Amino acid sequence: MKLRFWISIIFLLSITAACGSKDVNELSAVNQHGKEVSVPQAYAGEYWVADFIFTNCETVCPPMTGNMSRLQAQLEQENLDVQLVSVSVDPENDTPEELLSFAENYQPNYEQWDFLTGYSFQEVKEWSIKSFQSPVKKMEDSNQVAHGTSFFLVDPDGNIAETYSGTKAESVAKIVEDLKKYKSES
């Protein structure tokens, strides 16, 4: 009985420690133009917003990417220089060319918005879980990938400052509001 108790305590402590970790780990990727991008170093010193998508998604990715597009427009309107980063969870299919074709439907400003691929599925799965506590899983007998639907606001030090629903349009205004507050404090 005591052994099971201590195993449970150790297990809970390890989960708590993992959840408390907010540092975004390193990921080597390429963007929609085939340019190498090292995350989070490429965005160090600035606020940035990340999400997870894939191009043949039949459910949440189109509305999430639409919200990211609205966020980009709001950021430009408010004169906030914030990088947007959409990370593919289907890198075997999402080549830079596929991402570029997908992205065009959302009128991105590529100076401000990267669509990333160029790593293995296992790498992005581990990175998503370790950095964002956001699980990724290939669906059996399907070409779909289950993934989190959050937008993550990452601070200049590479820590997750806030998490928002990527499927809710009202998140866009909240992100802009939070960015104004954070940038005025720094």
JSON list of C-alpha atoms in Angstrom, two decimals:
[
{"chain": "A", "resi": 1, "resn": "MET", "atom": "CA", "xyz": [0.00, 0.00, 0.00]},
{"chain": "A", "resi": 2, "resn": "LYS", "atom": "CA", "xyz": [2.79, 2.45, 0.91]},
{"chain": "A", "resi": 3, "resn": "LEU", "atom": "CA", "xyz": [4.65, 1.68, -2.32]},
{"chain": "A", "resi": 4, "resn": "ARG", "atom": "CA", "xyz": [1.58, 2.41, -4.43]},
{"chain": "A", "resi": 5, "resn": "PHE", "atom": "CA", "xyz": [1.07, 5.66, -2.50]},
{"chain": "A", "resi": 6, "resn": "TRP", "atom": "CA", "xyz": [4.64, 6.81, -3.19]},
{"chain": "A", "resi": 7, "resn": "ILE", "atom": "CA", "xyz": [4.45, 5.79, -6.83]},
{"chain": "A", "resi": 8, "resn": "SER", "atom": "CA", "xyz": [1.24, 7.86, -7.13]},
{"chain": "A", "resi": 9, "resn": "ILE", "atom": "CA", "xyz": [2.89, 10.85, -5.45]},
{"chain": "A", "resi": 10, "resn": "ILE", "atom": "CA", "xyz": [5.95, 10.64, -7.72]},
{"chain": "A", "resi": 11, "resn": "PHE", "atom": "CA", "xyz": [3.69, 10.32, -10.77]},
{"chain": "A", "resi": 12, "resn": "LEU", "atom": "CA", "xyz": [1.63, 13.38, -9.78]},
{"chain": "A", "resi": 13, "resn": "LEU", "atom": "CA", "xyz": [4.76, 15.41, -9.06]},
{"chain": "A", "resi": 14, "resn": "SER", "atom": "CA", "xyz": [6.21, 14.54, -12.45]},
{"chain": "A", "resi": 15, "resn": "ILE", "atom": "CA", "xyz": [2.97, 15.60, -14.18]},
{"chain": "A", "resi": 16, "resn": "THR", "atom": "CA", "xyz": [2.88, 18.83, -12.20]},
{"chain": "A", "resi": 17, "resn": "ALA", "atom": "CA", "xyz": [6.50, 19.54, -13.07]},
{"chain": "A", "resi": 18, "resn": "ALA", "atom": "CA", "xyz": [5.85, 18.86, -16.75]},
{"chain": "A", "resi": 19, "resn": "CYS", "atom": "CA", "xyz": [2.78, 21.10, -16.79]},
{"chain": "A", "resi": 20, "resn": "GLY", "atom": "CA", "xyz": [4.68, 23.88, -15.07]},
{"chain": "A", "resi": 21, "resn": "SER", "atom": "CA", "xyz": [7.31, 23.88, -17.80]},
{"chain": "A", "resi": 22, "resn": "LYS", "atom": "CA", "xyz": [6.48, 26.68, -20.17]},
{"chain": "A", "resi": 23, "resn": "ASP", "atom": "CA", "xyz": [9.68, 26.98, -22.17]},
{"chain": "A", "resi": 24, "resn": "VAL", "atom": "CA", "xyz": [9.29, 26.42, -25.88]},
{"chain": "A", "resi": 25, "resn": "ASN", "atom": "CA", "xyz": [11.86, 23.79, -26.86]},
{"chain": "A", "resi": 26, "resn": "GLU", "atom": "CA", "xyz": [13.91, 23.88, -30.04]},
{"chain": "A", "resi": 27, "resn": "LEU", "atom": "CA", "xyz": [12.51, 22.71, -33.36]},
{"chain": "A", "resi": 28, "resn": "SER", "atom": "CA", "xyz": [14.29, 22.85, -36.71]},
{"chain": "A", "resi": 29, "resn": "ALA", "atom": "CA", "xyz": [11.86, 23.53, -39.53]},
{"chain": "A", "resi": 30, "resn": "VAL", "atom": "CA", "xyz": [11.44, 25.14, -42.94]},
{"chain": "A", "resi": 31, "resn": "ASN", "atom": "CA", "xyz": [8.81, 27.70, -43.81]},
{"chain": "A", "resi": 32, "resn": "GLN", "atom": "CA", "xyz": [6.49, 27.94, -46.81]},
{"chain": "A", "resi": 33, "resn": "HIS", "atom": "CA", "xyz": [9.35, 29.32, -48.91]},
{"chain": "A", "resi": 34, "resn": "GLY", "atom": "CA", "xyz": [11.78, 26.54, -47.96]},
{"chain": "A", "resi": 35, "resn": "LYS", "atom": "CA", "xyz": [13.79, 28.84, -45.66]},
{"chain": "A", "resi": 36, "resn": "GLU", "atom": "CA", "xyz": [15.25, 27.15, -42.58]},
{"chain": "A", "resi": 37, "resn": "VAL", "atom": "CA", "xyz": [13.71, 28.33, -39.33]},
{"chain": "A", "resi": 38, "resn": "SER", "atom": "CA", "xyz": [14.95, 27.44, -35.86]},
{"chain": "A", "resi": 39, "resn": "VAL", "atom": "CA", "xyz": [12.16, 27.77, -33.31]},
{"chain": "A", "resi": 40, "resn": "PRO", "atom": "CA", "xyz": [12.11, 29.58, -30.88]},
{"chain": "A", "resi": 41, "resn": "GLN", "atom": "CA", "xyz": [15.41, 31.33, -31.76]},
{"chain": "A", "resi": 42, "resn": "ALA", "atom": "CA", "xyz": [13.97, 32.82, -34.96]},
{"chain": "A", "resi": 43, "resn": "TYR", "atom": "CA", "xyz": [11.45, 34.75, -32.87]},
{"chain": "A", "resi": 44, "resn": "ALA", "atom": "CA", "xyz": [13.60, 35.45, -29.80]},
{"chain": "A", "resi": 45, "resn": "GLY", "atom": "CA", "xyz": [13.22, 38.87, -28.27]},
{"chain": "A", "resi": 46, "resn": "GLU", "atom": "CA", "xyz": [9.70, 39.35, -29.64]},
{"chain": "A", "resi": 47, "resn": "TYR", "atom": "CA", "xyz": [6.18, 38.19, -28.85]},
{"chain": "A", "resi": 48, "resn": "TRP", "atom": "CA", "xyz": [4.80, 35.59, -31.26]},
{"chain": "A", "resi": 49, "resn": "VAL", "atom": "CA", "xyz": [1.63, 33.54, -31.64]},
{"chain": "A", "resi": 50, "resn": "ALA", "atom": "CA", "xyz": [1.70, 29.84, -32.57]},
{"chain": "A", "resi": 51, "resn": "ASP", "atom": "CA", "xyz": [-0.88, 27.27, -33.56]},
{"chain": "A", "resi": 52, "resn": "PHE", "atom": "CA", "xyz": [-0.97, 23.74, -34.99]},
{"chain": "A", "resi": 53, "resn": "ILE", "atom": "CA", "xyz": [-2.64, 22.99, -38.32]},
{"chain": "A", "resi": 54, "resn": "PHE", "atom": "CA", "xyz": [-2.39, 20.80, -41.43]},
{"chain": "A", "resi": 55, "resn": "THR", "atom": "CA", "xyz": [-3.45, 21.49, -45.00]},
{"chain": "A", "resi": 56, "resn": "ASN", "atom": "CA", "xyz": [-5.91, 18.66, -45.65]},
{"chain": "A", "resi": 57, "resn": "CYS", "atom": "CA", "xyz": [-7.70, 19.14, -42.32]},
{"chain": "A", "resi": 58, "resn": "GLU", "atom": "CA", "xyz": [-11.44, 18.66, -42.68]},
{"chain": "A", "resi": 59, "resn": "THR", "atom": "CA", "xyz": [-12.51, 20.23, -39.40]},
{"chain": "A", "resi": 60, "resn": "VAL", "atom": "CA", "xyz": [-10.81, 22.87, -37.21]},
{"chain": "A", "resi": 61, "resn": "CYS", "atom": "CA", "xyz": [-7.85, 24.07, -39.28]},
{"chain": "A", "resi": 62, "resn": "PRO", "atom": "CA", "xyz": [-9.74, 26.28, -41.77]},
{"chain": "A", "resi": 63, "resn": "PRO", "atom": "CA", "xyz": [-11.53, 28.27, -39.04]},
{"chain": "A", "resi": 64, "resn": "MET", "atom": "CA", "xyz": [-8.33, 28.45, -36.97]},
{"chain": "A", "resi": 65, "resn": "THR", "atom": "CA", "xyz": [-6.36, 29.74, -39.95]},
{"chain": "A", "resi": 66, "resn": "GLY", "atom": "CA", "xyz": [-9.17, 32.20, -40.68]},
{"chain": "A", "resi": 67, "resn": "ASN", "atom": "CA", "xyz": [-8.86, 33.47, -37.11]},
{"chain": "A", "resi": 68, "resn": "MET", "atom": "CA", "xyz": [-5.09, 33.73, -37.48]},
{"chain": "A", "resi": 69, "resn": "SER", "atom": "CA", "xyz": [-5.67, 35.76, -40.66]},
{"chain": "A", "resi": 70, "resn": "ARG", "atom": "CA", "xyz": [-8.03, 38.07, -38.74]},
{"chain": "A", "resi": 71, "resn": "LEU", "atom": "CA", "xyz": [-5.41, 38.33, -36.01]},
{"chain": "A", "resi": 72, "resn": "GLN", "atom": "CA", "xyz": [-2.80, 39.36, -38.57]},
{"chain": "A", "resi": 73, "resn": "ALA", "atom": "CA", "xyz": [-5.13, 42.09, -39.89]},
{"chain": "A", "resi": 74, "resn": "GLN", "atom": "CA", "xyz": [-5.84, 43.35, -36.35]},
{"chain": "A", "resi": 75, "resn": "LEU", "atom": "CA", "xyz": [-2.15, 43.38, -35.46]},
{"chain": "A", "resi": 76, "resn": "GLU", "atom": "CA", "xyz": [-1.38, 45.42, -38.59]},
{"chain": "A", "resi": 77, "resn": "GLN", "atom": "CA", "xyz": [-4.25, 47.80, -37.81]},
{"chain": "A", "resi": 78, "resn": "GLU", "atom": "CA", "xyz": [-2.93, 48.29, -34.25]},
{"chain": "A", "resi": 79, "resn": "ASN", "atom": "CA", "xyz": [0.66, 48.62, -35.53]},
{"chain": "A", "resi": 80, "resn": "LEU", "atom": "CA", "xyz": [1.79, 45.64, -33.41]},
{"chain": "A", "resi": 81, "resn": "ASP", "atom": "CA", "xyz": [4.79, 43.79, -34.84]},
{"chain": "A", "resi": 82, "resn": "VAL", "atom": "CA", "xyz": [4.09, 40.19, -33.80]},
{"chain": "A", "resi": 83, "resn": "GLN", "atom": "CA", "xyz": [5.16, 37.06, -35.68]},
{"chain": "A", "resi": 84, "resn": "LEU", "atom": "CA", "xyz": [2.53, 34.40, -36.40]},
{"chain": "A", "resi": 85, "resn": "VAL", "atom": "CA", "xyz": [3.62, 30.76, -36.64]},
{"chain": "A", "resi": 86, "resn": "SER", "atom": "CA", "xyz": [1.40, 27.96, -37.95]},
{"chain": "A", "resi": 87, "resn": "VAL", "atom": "CA", "xyz": [3.07, 24.59, -37.37]},
{"chain": "A", "resi": 88, "resn": "SER", "atom": "CA", "xyz": [2.05, 21.63, -39.54]},
{"chain": "A", "resi": 89, "resn": "VAL", "atom": "CA", "xyz": [1.25, 18.42, -37.67]},
{"chain": "A", "resi": 90, "resn": "ASP", "atom": "CA", "xyz": [1.31, 16.50, -40.98]},
{"chain": "A", "resi": 91, "resn": "PRO", "atom": "CA", "xyz": [4.85, 17.17, -42.22]},
{"chain": "A", "resi": 92, "resn": "GLU", "atom": "CA", "xyz": [4.93, 14.12, -44.50]},
{"chain": "A", "resi": 93, "resn": "ASN", "atom": "CA", "xyz": [2.21, 15.68, -46.66]},
{"chain": "A", "resi": 94, "resn": "ASP", "atom": "CA", "xyz": [2.66, 19.37, -45.92]},
{"chain": "A", "resi": 95, "resn": "THR", "atom": "CA", "xyz": [5.61, 20.33, -48.07]},
{"chain": "A", "resi": 96, "resn": "PRO", "atom": "CA", "xyz": [6.55, 24.00, -48.31]},
{"chain": "A", "resi": 97, "resn": "GLU", "atom": "CA", "xyz": [4.66, 24.09, -51.64]},
{"chain": "A", "resi": 98, "resn": "GLU", "atom": "CA", "xyz": [1.52, 22.60, -50.05]},
{"chain": "A", "resi": 99, "resn": "LEU", "atom": "CA", "xyz": [1.69, 25.09, -47.18]},
{"chain": "A", "resi": 100, "resn": "LEU", "atom": "CA", "xyz": [2.15, 27.98, -49.61]},
{"chain": "A", "resi": 101, "resn": "SER", "atom": "CA", "xyz": [-0.88, 26.88, -51.64]},
{"chain": "A", "resi": 102, "resn": "PHE", "atom": "CA", "xyz": [-2.97, 26.44, -48.45]},
{"chain": "A", "resi": 103, "resn": "ALA", "atom": "CA", "xyz": [-1.86, 29.78, -47.02]},
{"chain": "A", "resi": 104, "resn": "GLU", "atom": "CA", "xyz": [-2.79, 31.81, -50.10]},
{"chain": "A", "resi": 105, "resn": "ASN", "atom": "CA", "xyz": [-6.50, 31.43, -49.23]},
{"chain": "A", "resi": 106, "resn": "TYR", "atom": "CA", "xyz": [-5.85, 33.51, -46.09]},
{"chain": "A", "resi": 107, "resn": "GLN", "atom": "CA", "xyz": [-3.97, 36.49, -47.61]},
{"chain": "A", "resi": 108, "resn": "PRO", "atom": "CA", "xyz": [-0.92, 36.15, -45.34]},
{"chain": "A", "resi": 109, "resn": "ASN", "atom": "CA", "xyz": [1.82, 38.70, -45.03]},
{"chain": "A", "resi": 110, "resn": "TYR", "atom": "CA", "xyz": [4.78, 36.32, -45.15]},
{"chain": "A", "resi": 111, "resn": "GLU", "atom": "CA", "xyz": [7.00, 38.89, -43.45]},
{"chain": "A", "resi": 112, "resn": "GLN", "atom": "CA", "xyz": [4.84, 38.32, -40.38]},
{"chain": "A", "resi": 113, "resn": "TRP", "atom": "CA", "xyz": [3.44, 34.77, -40.79]},
{"chain": "A", "resi": 114, "resn": "ASP", "atom": "CA", "xyz": [5.40, 31.52, -41.12]},
{"chain": "A", "resi": 115, "resn": "PHE", "atom": "CA", "xyz": [3.86, 28.16, -42.03]},
{"chain": "A", "resi": 116, "resn": "LEU", "atom": "CA", "xyz": [6.30, 25.50, -40.82]},
{"chain": "A", "resi": 117, "resn": "THR", "atom": "CA", "xyz": [7.18, 21.93, -41.85]},
{"chain": "A", "resi": 118, "resn": "GLY", "atom": "CA", "xyz": [10.40, 20.01, -42.55]},
{"chain": "A", "resi": 119, "resn": "TYR", "atom": "CA", "xyz": [10.59, 17.78, -39.46]},
{"chain": "A", "resi": 120, "resn": "SER", "atom": "CA", "xyz": [9.26, 14.29, -38.79]},
{"chain": "A", "resi": 121, "resn": "PHE", "atom": "CA", "xyz": [5.80, 13.57, -37.39]},
{"chain": "A", "resi": 122, "resn": "GLN", "atom": "CA", "xyz": [7.44, 12.18, -34.25]},
{"chain": "A", "resi": 123, "resn": "GLU", "atom": "CA", "xyz": [9.48, 15.38, -33.79]},
{"chain": "A", "resi": 124, "resn": "VAL", "atom": "CA", "xyz": [6.47, 17.69, -34.05]},
{"chain": "A", "resi": 125, "resn": "LYS", "atom": "CA", "xyz": [4.38, 15.38, -31.85]},
{"chain": "A", "resi": 126, "resn": "GLU", "atom": "CA", "xyz": [7.02, 15.44, -29.08]},
{"chain": "A", "resi": 127, "resn": "TRP", "atom": "CA", "xyz": [7.64, 19.17, -29.51]},
{"chain": "A", "resi": 128, "resn": "SER", "atom": "CA", "xyz": [3.93, 19.97, -29.30]},
{"chain": "A", "resi": 129, "resn": "ILE", "atom": "CA", "xyz": [3.54, 17.96, -26.11]},
{"chain": "A", "resi": 130, "resn": "LYS", "atom": "CA", "xyz": [6.76, 19.08, -24.40]},
{"chain": "A", "resi": 131, "resn": "SER", "atom": "CA", "xyz": [6.54, 22.75, -25.33]},
{"chain": "A", "resi": 132, "resn": "PHE", "atom": "CA", "xyz": [2.80, 23.40, -25.38]},
{"chain": "A", "resi": 133, "resn": "GLN", "atom": "CA", "xyz": [1.24, 20.43, -23.52]},
{"chain": "A", "resi": 134, "resn": "SER", "atom": "CA", "xyz": [-0.79, 19.98, -26.71]},
{"chain": "A", "resi": 135, "resn": "PRO", "atom": "CA", "xyz": [-1.21, 16.36, -27.86]},
{"chain": "A", "resi": 136, "resn": "VAL", "atom": "CA", "xyz": [-0.98, 15.28, -31.50]},
{"chain": "A", "resi": 137, "resn": "LYS", "atom": "CA", "xyz": [-2.16, 11.91, -32.81]},
{"chain": "A", "resi": 138, "resn": "LYS", "atom": "CA", "xyz": [-2.64, 10.35, -36.24]},
{"chain": "A", "resi": 139, "resn": "MET", "atom": "CA", "xyz": [-6.18, 9.06, -36.64]},
{"chain": "A", "resi": 140, "resn": "GLU", "atom": "CA", "xyz": [-6.47, 5.36, -37.48]},
{"chain": "A", "resi": 141, "resn": "ASP", "atom": "CA", "xyz": [-7.70, 4.52, -40.99]},
{"chain": "A", "resi": 142, "resn": "SER", "atom": "CA", "xyz": [-7.74, 8.21, -41.89]},
{"chain": "A", "resi": 143, "resn": "ASN", "atom": "CA", "xyz": [-5.56, 10.95, -43.35]},
{"chain": "A", "resi": 144, "resn": "GLN", "atom": "CA", "xyz": [-6.57, 13.24, -40.48]},
{"chain": "A", "resi": 145, "resn": "VAL", "atom": "CA", "xyz": [-4.47, 14.24, -37.46]},
{"chain": "A", "resi": 146, "resn": "ALA", "atom": "CA", "xyz": [-5.98, 15.04, -34.07]},
{"chain": "A", "resi": 147, "resn": "HIS", "atom": "CA", "xyz": [-4.33, 18.09, -32.50]},
{"chain": "A", "resi": 148, "resn": "GLY", "atom": "CA", "xyz": [-4.97, 20.93, -30.10]},
{"chain": "A", "resi": 149, "resn": "THR", "atom": "CA", "xyz": [-6.88, 23.98, -31.25]},
{"chain": "A", "resi": 150, "resn": "SER", "atom": "CA", "xyz": [-5.22, 26.64, -29.11]},
{"chain": "A", "resi": 151, "resn": "PHE", "atom": "CA", "xyz": [-3.38, 29.78, -30.07]},
{"chain": "A", "resi": 152, "resn": "PHE", "atom": "CA", "xyz": [-0.31, 30.25, -27.88]},
{"chain": "A", "resi": 153, "resn": "LEU", "atom": "CA", "xyz": [1.12, 33.67, -27.10]},
{"chain": "A", "resi": 154, "resn": "VAL", "atom": "CA", "xyz": [4.85, 33.23, -26.55]},
{"chain": "A", "resi": 155, "resn": "ASP", "atom": "CA", "xyz": [6.84, 35.96, -24.80]},
{"chain": "A", "resi": 156, "resn": "PRO", "atom": "CA", "xyz": [10.24, 37.34, -25.88]},
{"chain": "A", "resi": 157, "resn": "ASP", "atom": "CA", "xyz": [12.02, 34.82, -23.61]},
{"chain": "A", "resi": 158, "resn": "GLY", "atom": "CA", "xyz": [10.34, 31.82, -25.27]},
{"chain": "A", "resi": 159, "resn": "ASN", "atom": "CA", "xyz": [7.80, 31.17, -22.50]},
{"chain": "A", "resi": 160, "resn": "ILE", "atom": "CA", "xyz": [4.10, 30.65, -23.10]},
{"chain": "A", "resi": 161, "resn": "ALA", "atom": "CA", "xyz": [2.42, 33.74, -21.71]},
{"chain": "A", "resi": 162, "resn": "GLU", "atom": "CA", "xyz": [-1.21, 32.96, -22.59]},
{"chain": "A", "resi": 163, "resn": "THR", "atom": "CA", "xyz": [-3.35, 30.31, -24.30]},
{"chain": "A", "resi": 164, "resn": "TYR", "atom": "CA", "xyz": [-6.52, 31.05, -26.27]},
{"chain": "A", "resi": 165, "resn": "SER", "atom": "CA", "xyz": [-9.13, 29.12, -28.23]},
{"chain": "A", "resi": 166, "resn": "GLY", "atom": "CA", "xyz": [-8.05, 29.12, -31.87]},
{"chain": "A", "resi": 167, "resn": "THR", "atom": "CA", "xyz": [-11.55, 28.26, -33.04]},
{"chain": "A", "resi": 168, "resn": "LYS", "atom": "CA", "xyz": [-13.30, 31.24, -31.41]},
{"chain": "A", "resi": 169, "resn": "ALA", "atom": "CA", "xyz": [-13.25, 34.55, -33.27]},
{"chain": "A", "resi": 170, "resn": "GLU", "atom": "CA", "xyz": [-13.42, 36.52, -30.01]},
{"chain": "A", "resi": 171, "resn": "SER", "atom": "CA", "xyz": [-9.94, 35.22, -29.14]},
{"chain": "A", "resi": 172, "resn": "VAL", "atom": "CA", "xyz": [-8.50, 37.60, -31.74]},
{"chain": "A", "resi": 173, "resn": "ALA", "atom": "CA", "xyz": [-9.55, 40.70, -29.79]},
{"chain": "A", "resi": 174, "resn": "LYS", "atom": "CA", "xyz": [-8.30, 39.19, -26.52]},
{"chain": "A", "resi": 175, "resn": "ILE", "atom": "CA", "xyz": [-4.88, 38.41, -28.02]},
{"chain": "A", "resi": 176, "resn": "VAL", "atom": "CA", "xyz": [-4.54, 41.98, -29.34]},
{"chain": "A", "resi": 177, "resn": "GLU", "atom": "CA", "xyz": [-5.63, 43.37, -25.96]},
{"chain": "A", "resi": 178, "resn": "ASP", "atom": "CA", "xyz": [-3.12, 41.18, -24.11]},
{"chain": "A", "resi": 179, "resn": "LEU", "atom": "CA", "xyz": [-0.32, 42.09, -26.52]},
{"chain": "A", "resi": 180, "resn": "LYS", "atom": "CA", "xyz": [-0.95, 45.79, -26.01]},
{"chain": "A", "resi": 181, "resn": "LYS", "atom": "CA", "xyz": [-0.82, 45.27, -22.24]},
{"chain": "A", "resi": 182, "resn": "TYR", "atom": "CA", "xyz": [2.37, 43.16, -22.36]},
{"chain": "A", "resi": 183, "resn": "LYS", "atom": "CA", "xyz": [4.15, 45.46, -24.77]},
{"chain": "A", "resi": 184, "resn": "SER", "atom": "CA", "xyz": [3.28, 48.54, -22.69]},
{"chain": "A", "resi": 185, "resn": "GLU", "atom": "CA", "xyz": [4.74, 46.81, -19.61]},
{"chain": "A", "resi": 186, "resn": "SER", "atom": "CA", "xyz": [8.05, 46.00, -21.29]}
]
